[in-house]
Coordinates of C-alpha atoms in Angstrom, one line a residue:
X1 CA 22.8 -9.9 5.3
X2 CA 19.9 -8.6 7.4
X3 CA 17.1 -6.6 5.9
X4 CA 15.4 -3.8 7.9
X5 CA 11.6 -3.8 7.2
X6 CA 10.0 -0.6 8.5
X7 CA 6.4 -0.6 9.2
X8 CA 6.4 -4.4 9.7
X9 CA 2.9 -4.4 11.2
X10 CA 1.3 -2.9 8.3
X11 CA -0.5 -4.9 5.6
X12 CA 2.4 -4.5 3.0
X13 CA 5.2 -4.6 5.6
X14 CA 4.0 -7.7 7.2
X15 CA 3.8 -9.4 3.8
X16 CA 7.3 -8.3 2.9
X17 CA 8.5 -9.6 6.4
X18 CA 6.7 -12.9 5.6
X19 CA 8.2 -13.0 2.2
X20 CA 11.7 -12.5 3.2
X21 CA 11.4 -15.1 6.1
X22 CA 10.1 -17.6 3.5
X23 CA 13.2 -17.0 1.3
X24 CA 15.5 -17.7 4.3
X25 CA 16.6 -14.1 4.8
X26 CA 17.4 -12.8 8.2
X27 CA 15.2 -9.7 8.9
X28 CA 15.0 -6.9 11.6
X29 CA 11.2 -5.8 11.9
X30 CA 10.7 -2.5 13.1
X31 CA 7.7 -0.5 14.1
X32 CA 7.0 2.7 16.1
X33 CA 6.0 0.8 19.3
X34 CA 6.9 -2.9 19.0
X35 CA 5.2 -5.2 21.3
X36 CA 6.4 -8.5 22.7
X37 CA 5.5 -11.4 20.6
X38 CA 4.1 -9.5 17.6
X39 CA 6.6 -10.9 15.3
X40 CA 7.6 -14.4 14.5
X41 CA 10.1 -16.1 16.7
X42 CA 13.7 -15.5 15.8
X43 CA 12.9 -12.2 14.1
X44 CA 15.1 -9.4 15.3
X45 CA 12.9 -6.4 16.4
X46 CA 13.8 -2.7 16.7
X47 CA 11.8 0.5 17.3
X48 CA 11.9 2.8 14.3
X49 CA 9.6 5.8 14.1
X50 CA 10.1 7.7 10.7
X51 CA 9.1 10.8 12.5
X52 CA 11.7 10.3 15.3
X53 CA 15.3 10.6 14.2
X54 CA 16.6 9.5 17.5
X55 CA 15.2 6.1 16.7
X56 CA 17.0 5.6 13.4
X57 CA 20.7 4.9 14.3
X58 CA 19.9 1.6 16.4
X59 CA 17.4 0.5 13.8
X60 CA 19.8 1.1 10.8
X61 CA 23.0 -0.2 12.4
X62 CA 24.5 -3.1 10.4
X63 CA 21.8 -2.9 7.6
X64 CA 22.7 -3.0 4.0
X65 CA 19.1 -3.1 2.7
X66 CA 15.9 -1.5 3.9
X67 CA 12.3 -1.7 2.9
X68 CA 11.0 1.8 3.6
X69 CA 7.5 3.4 3.8
X70 CA 7.2 6.9 2.2
X71 CA 7.4 9.6 5.0
X72 CA 8.2 12.8 3.2
X73 CA 8.6 14.6 6.6
X74 CA 12.1 14.1 7.3
X75 CA 12.8 11.7 4.3
X76 CA 16.0 13.5 3.4
X77 CA 17.4 13.1 6.9
X78 CA 16.4 9.5 7.0
X79 CA 18.1 8.9 3.7
X80 CA 21.2 10.6 5.0
X81 CA 21.2 8.5 8.2
X82 CA 20.8 5.4 6.2
X83 CA 23.7 6.3 3.9
X84 CA 25.8 7.1 7.1
X85 CA 24.9 3.8 8.7
X86 CA 26.1 1.9 5.6
X87 CA 22.8 1.2 3.9
X88 CA 23.5 0.4 0.2
X89 CA 19.9 -0.1 -1.2
X90 CA 16.5 1.1 -0.3
X91 CA 13.2 -0.4 -1.6
X92 CA 10.7 2.4 -1.2
X93 CA 7.0 1.8 -1.1
X94 CA 5.9 4.8 -3.2
X95 CA 2.6 5.2 -5.3
X96 CA 1.5 5.1 -8.9
X97 CA 0.0 8.5 -8.4
X98 CA 3.4 10.0 -9.0
X99 CA 3.0 8.8 -12.7
X100 CA -0.1 10.8 -13.4
X101 CA -0.1 14.0 -15.4
X102 CA -1.7 16.1 -12.5
X103 CA 0.6 14.5 -9.9
X104 CA 1.8 17.8 -8.5
X105 CA -1.9 18.6 -7.7
X106 CA -2.6 15.2 -6.1
X107 CA -1.9 15.4 -2.3
X108 CA -1.0 11.7 -2.3
X109 CA 1.3 11.8 -5.2
X110 CA 3.1 15.0 -3.6
X111 CA 4.1 13.1 -0.5
X112 CA 5.5 10.1 -2.5
X113 CA 7.4 12.5 -5.1
X114 CA 9.0 14.0 -2.1
X115 CA 10.1 10.8 -0.6
X116 CA 11.4 9.6 -4.0
X117 CA 13.4 12.7 -4.5
X118 CA 15.0 12.5 -1.1
X119 CA 16.4 9.1 -1.9
X120 CA 17.5 10.1 -5.4
X121 CA 19.3 13.1 -3.9
X122 CA 21.4 11.0 -1.6
X123 CA 22.7 8.8 -4.2
X124 CA 21.6 5.6 -2.5
X125 CA 20.8 2.7 -4.7
X126 CA 17.0 2.6 -4.6
X127 CA 13.9 0.8 -6.2
X128 CA 10.5 2.4 -6.2
X129 CA 7.5 0.0 -5.9
X130 CA 4.6 2.2 -7.0
X131 CA 1.2 0.4 -6.3
X132 CA -2.1 1.7 -7.6
X133 CA -5.4 1.6 -5.5
X134 CA -4.9 -0.7 -2.6
X135 CA -7.5 -3.6 -2.3
X136 CA -7.2 -3.1 1.5
X137 CA -9.3 0.1 1.0
X138 CA -12.3 -2.2 0.9
X139 CA -11.6 -2.8 4.7
X140 CA -13.2 0.6 5.3
X141 CA -16.5 -1.4 4.5
X142 CA -15.9 -4.0 7.3
X143 CA -18.2 -2.8 9.9
X144 CA -21.4 -2.3 7.9
X145 CA -20.8 -5.5 6.0
X146 CA -19.9 -7.6 9.2
X147 CA -22.9 -6.1 11.3
X148 CA -25.6 -5.5 8.7
X149 CA -24.4 -7.4 5.5
X150 CA -24.9 -4.0 3.7
X151 CA -22.7 -1.6 1.9
X152 CA -23.8 2.0 1.4
X153 CA -22.3 4.0 -1.4
X154 CA -23.3 6.9 -3.7
X155 CA -21.4 5.5 -6.6
X156 CA -22.1 1.6 -6.9
X157 CA -20.7 1.5 -10.6
X158 CA -17.4 3.3 -9.6
X159 CA -14.6 1.5 -10.9
X160 CA -11.0 0.9 -9.4
X161 CA -8.2 -1.6 -10.1
X162 CA -7.6 -3.0 -6.6
X163 CA -4.2 -4.3 -5.9
X164 CA -3.6 -7.2 -3.6
X165 CA -1.0 -6.3 -0.9
X166 CA 0.8 -9.7 -1.6
X167 CA 1.5 -8.4 -5.1
X168 CA 3.1 -5.2 -3.8
X169 CA 5.0 -7.2 -1.1
X170 CA 6.3 -9.9 -3.5
X171 CA 7.6 -7.4 -5.9
X172 CA 9.3 -5.6 -3.1
X173 CA 10.9 -8.8 -1.9
X174 CA 12.2 -9.6 -5.3
X175 CA 13.8 -6.3 -5.5
X176 CA 15.4 -6.7 -2.1
X177 CA 16.9 -10.1 -3.1
X178 CA 18.0 -9.4 -6.6
X179 CA 20.4 -6.5 -7.1
X180 CA 19.5 -6.4 -10.9
X181 CA 16.4 -4.4 -9.7
X182 CA 18.4 -1.6 -8.2
X183 CA 17.6 1.8 -9.9
X184 CA 14.1 0.5 -11.3
X185 CA 10.6 1.8 -10.7
X186 CA 7.9 -0.8 -10.8
X187 CA 4.1 0.1 -11.1
X188 CA 1.9 -2.5 -9.5
X189 CA -1.4 -1.9 -11.0
X190 CA -3.7 -4.8 -10.2
X191 CA -5.7 -7.4 -12.2
X192 CA -7.9 -4.7 -14.0
X193 CA -11.0 -2.5 -13.2
X194 CA -13.9 -3.7 -11.1
X195 CA -17.0 -1.8 -9.9
X196 CA -18.0 -1.3 -6.3
X197 CA -20.9 -3.6 -7.2
X198 CA -18.7 -6.3 -8.3
X199 CA -16.4 -6.0 -5.2
X200 CA -19.4 -6.4 -3.0
X201 CA -20.4 -9.5 -5.0
X202 CA -16.8 -10.9 -4.6
X203 CA -17.0 -10.3 -0.8
X204 CA -20.5 -12.0 -0.5
X205 CA -19.1 -15.0 -2.5
X206 CA -16.1 -15.1 -0.1
X207 CA -18.4 -15.2 2.7
X208 CA -21.0 -17.4 1.3
X209 CA -23.8 -15.1 2.3
X210 CA -25.6 -12.3 0.4
X211 CA -24.5 -8.6 1.0
X212 CA -26.8 -5.9 0.1
X213 CA -25.7 -2.9 -2.0
X214 CA -27.7 0.4 -0.9
X215 CA -27.3 3.5 -2.9
X216 CA -27.3 6.7 -1.0
X217 CA -27.1 10.5 -1.8
X218 CA -23.9 12.2 -2.1
X219 CA -24.2 14.1 0.9
X220 CA -24.8 11.1 3.1
X221 CA -21.8 9.6 1.4
X222 CA -19.7 12.5 2.0
X223 CA -20.5 12.3 5.7
X224 CA -19.8 8.7 5.9
X225 CA -16.4 9.0 4.2
X226 CA -15.4 12.0 6.4
X227 CA -15.3 9.5 9.4
X228 CA -12.5 7.6 7.6
X229 CA -10.7 10.0 5.3
X230 CA -9.3 13.4 5.4
X231 CA -11.4 16.2 3.7
X232 CA -9.3 16.8 0.6
X233 CA -9.2 13.1 -0.2
X234 CA -12.9 12.8 0.3
X235 CA -13.6 15.7 -2.0
X236 CA -11.4 14.1 -4.6
X237 CA -13.3 10.9 -4.3
X238 CA -16.6 12.7 -4.8
X239 CA -15.2 14.7 -7.7
X240 CA -14.2 11.4 -9.5
X241 CA -17.5 9.8 -8.4
X242 CA -15.8 7.2 -6.6
X243 CA -13.5 5.9 -9.4
X244 CA -9.9 6.0 -9.7
X245 CA -8.8 7.4 -12.9
X246 CA -6.6 4.9 -15.0
X247 CA -3.0 5.8 -15.9
X248 CA -2.2 6.8 -19.6
X249 CA -1.9 3.7 -21.6
X250 CA 1.7 4.3 -22.2
X251 CA 2.4 4.2 -18.4
X252 CA -0.1 1.5 -17.5
X253 CA 2.1 -1.7 -17.6
X254 CA 1.7 -3.8 -14.4
X255 CA 5.2 -5.0 -13.3
X256 CA 3.8 -8.3 -11.7
X257 CA 3.8 -10.5 -14.7
X258 CA 7.3 -9.6 -15.5
X259 CA 8.7 -9.6 -12.0
X260 CA 6.8 -12.5 -10.5
X261 CA 6.1 -14.6 -13.7
X262 CA 2.3 -14.7 -13.0
X263 CA -0.8 -12.5 -13.5
X264 CA -1.9 -10.0 -10.8
X265 CA -4.0 -11.4 -8.1
X266 CA -7.7 -10.5 -8.5
X267 CA -10.1 -8.7 -6.2
X268 CA -11.9 -12.1 -5.8
X269 CA -8.9 -13.7 -4.5
X270 CA -8.2 -10.7 -2.2
X271 CA -11.7 -11.1 -0.9
X272 CA -11.1 -14.8 -0.2
X273 CA -8.0 -14.0 1.6
X274 CA -10.0 -11.4 3.9
X275 CA -13.1 -13.1 4.3
X276 CA -12.6 -13.3 8.0
X277 CA -12.3 -9.6 8.2
X278 CA -15.9 -9.3 7.0
X279 CA -17.3 -12.2 8.8

């Protein structure tokens, strides 16, 4: 059984691809514009652009399982095409934002809710993997840390619970390989809150060099964020003073210990894995 991995060049998709290969599963890796030699030898490669329906039939042909990035525009059409192609099970990379009480007002949640509903309405077996705040968001800091060993922020004590992409991918791989996970939805929520100050210290420790934290005013920080994020997301970050609100306690159960049999990876472990990005 070959598994189609969409977005196989992305942080999570690449880790899903690696996990399936390590398990000995044949994989078809897809991206919007595959390039020669970018995937491991022996991996079947296909073009699949979730915004281009013409690319779907060739990518889906012969597949029974799919790892899918959420793409609400055309999600219903993709789900229908998958069902027509004989796909039986889709593992969707969703978001824990769909669980928040204000999810309908959150632009990130709205997109993932639409993708989840599209799959549910087709009747396809599906598993939703719902990660929290990605640790890879810290890669927005790479340039200032690499070139000046400094991070500038308005909210040094802002707290998030960063999720290592390997935790997300390993839960997705387990769901793809074990049919008992069909129909389930798994929050992947990280090892617990850490402040920006603590994250910078973890990156410094991984580098073996000091990294300075410099506090700036909110307007300067807004301008800095707008070079990397959309306006609505920037305003939400500022409204929450850089912190990511925690889920209600009754919903905040991380699936990693149950599914993988180990604790969630910490931000310090993520920083060590990504030290080269900041060096």
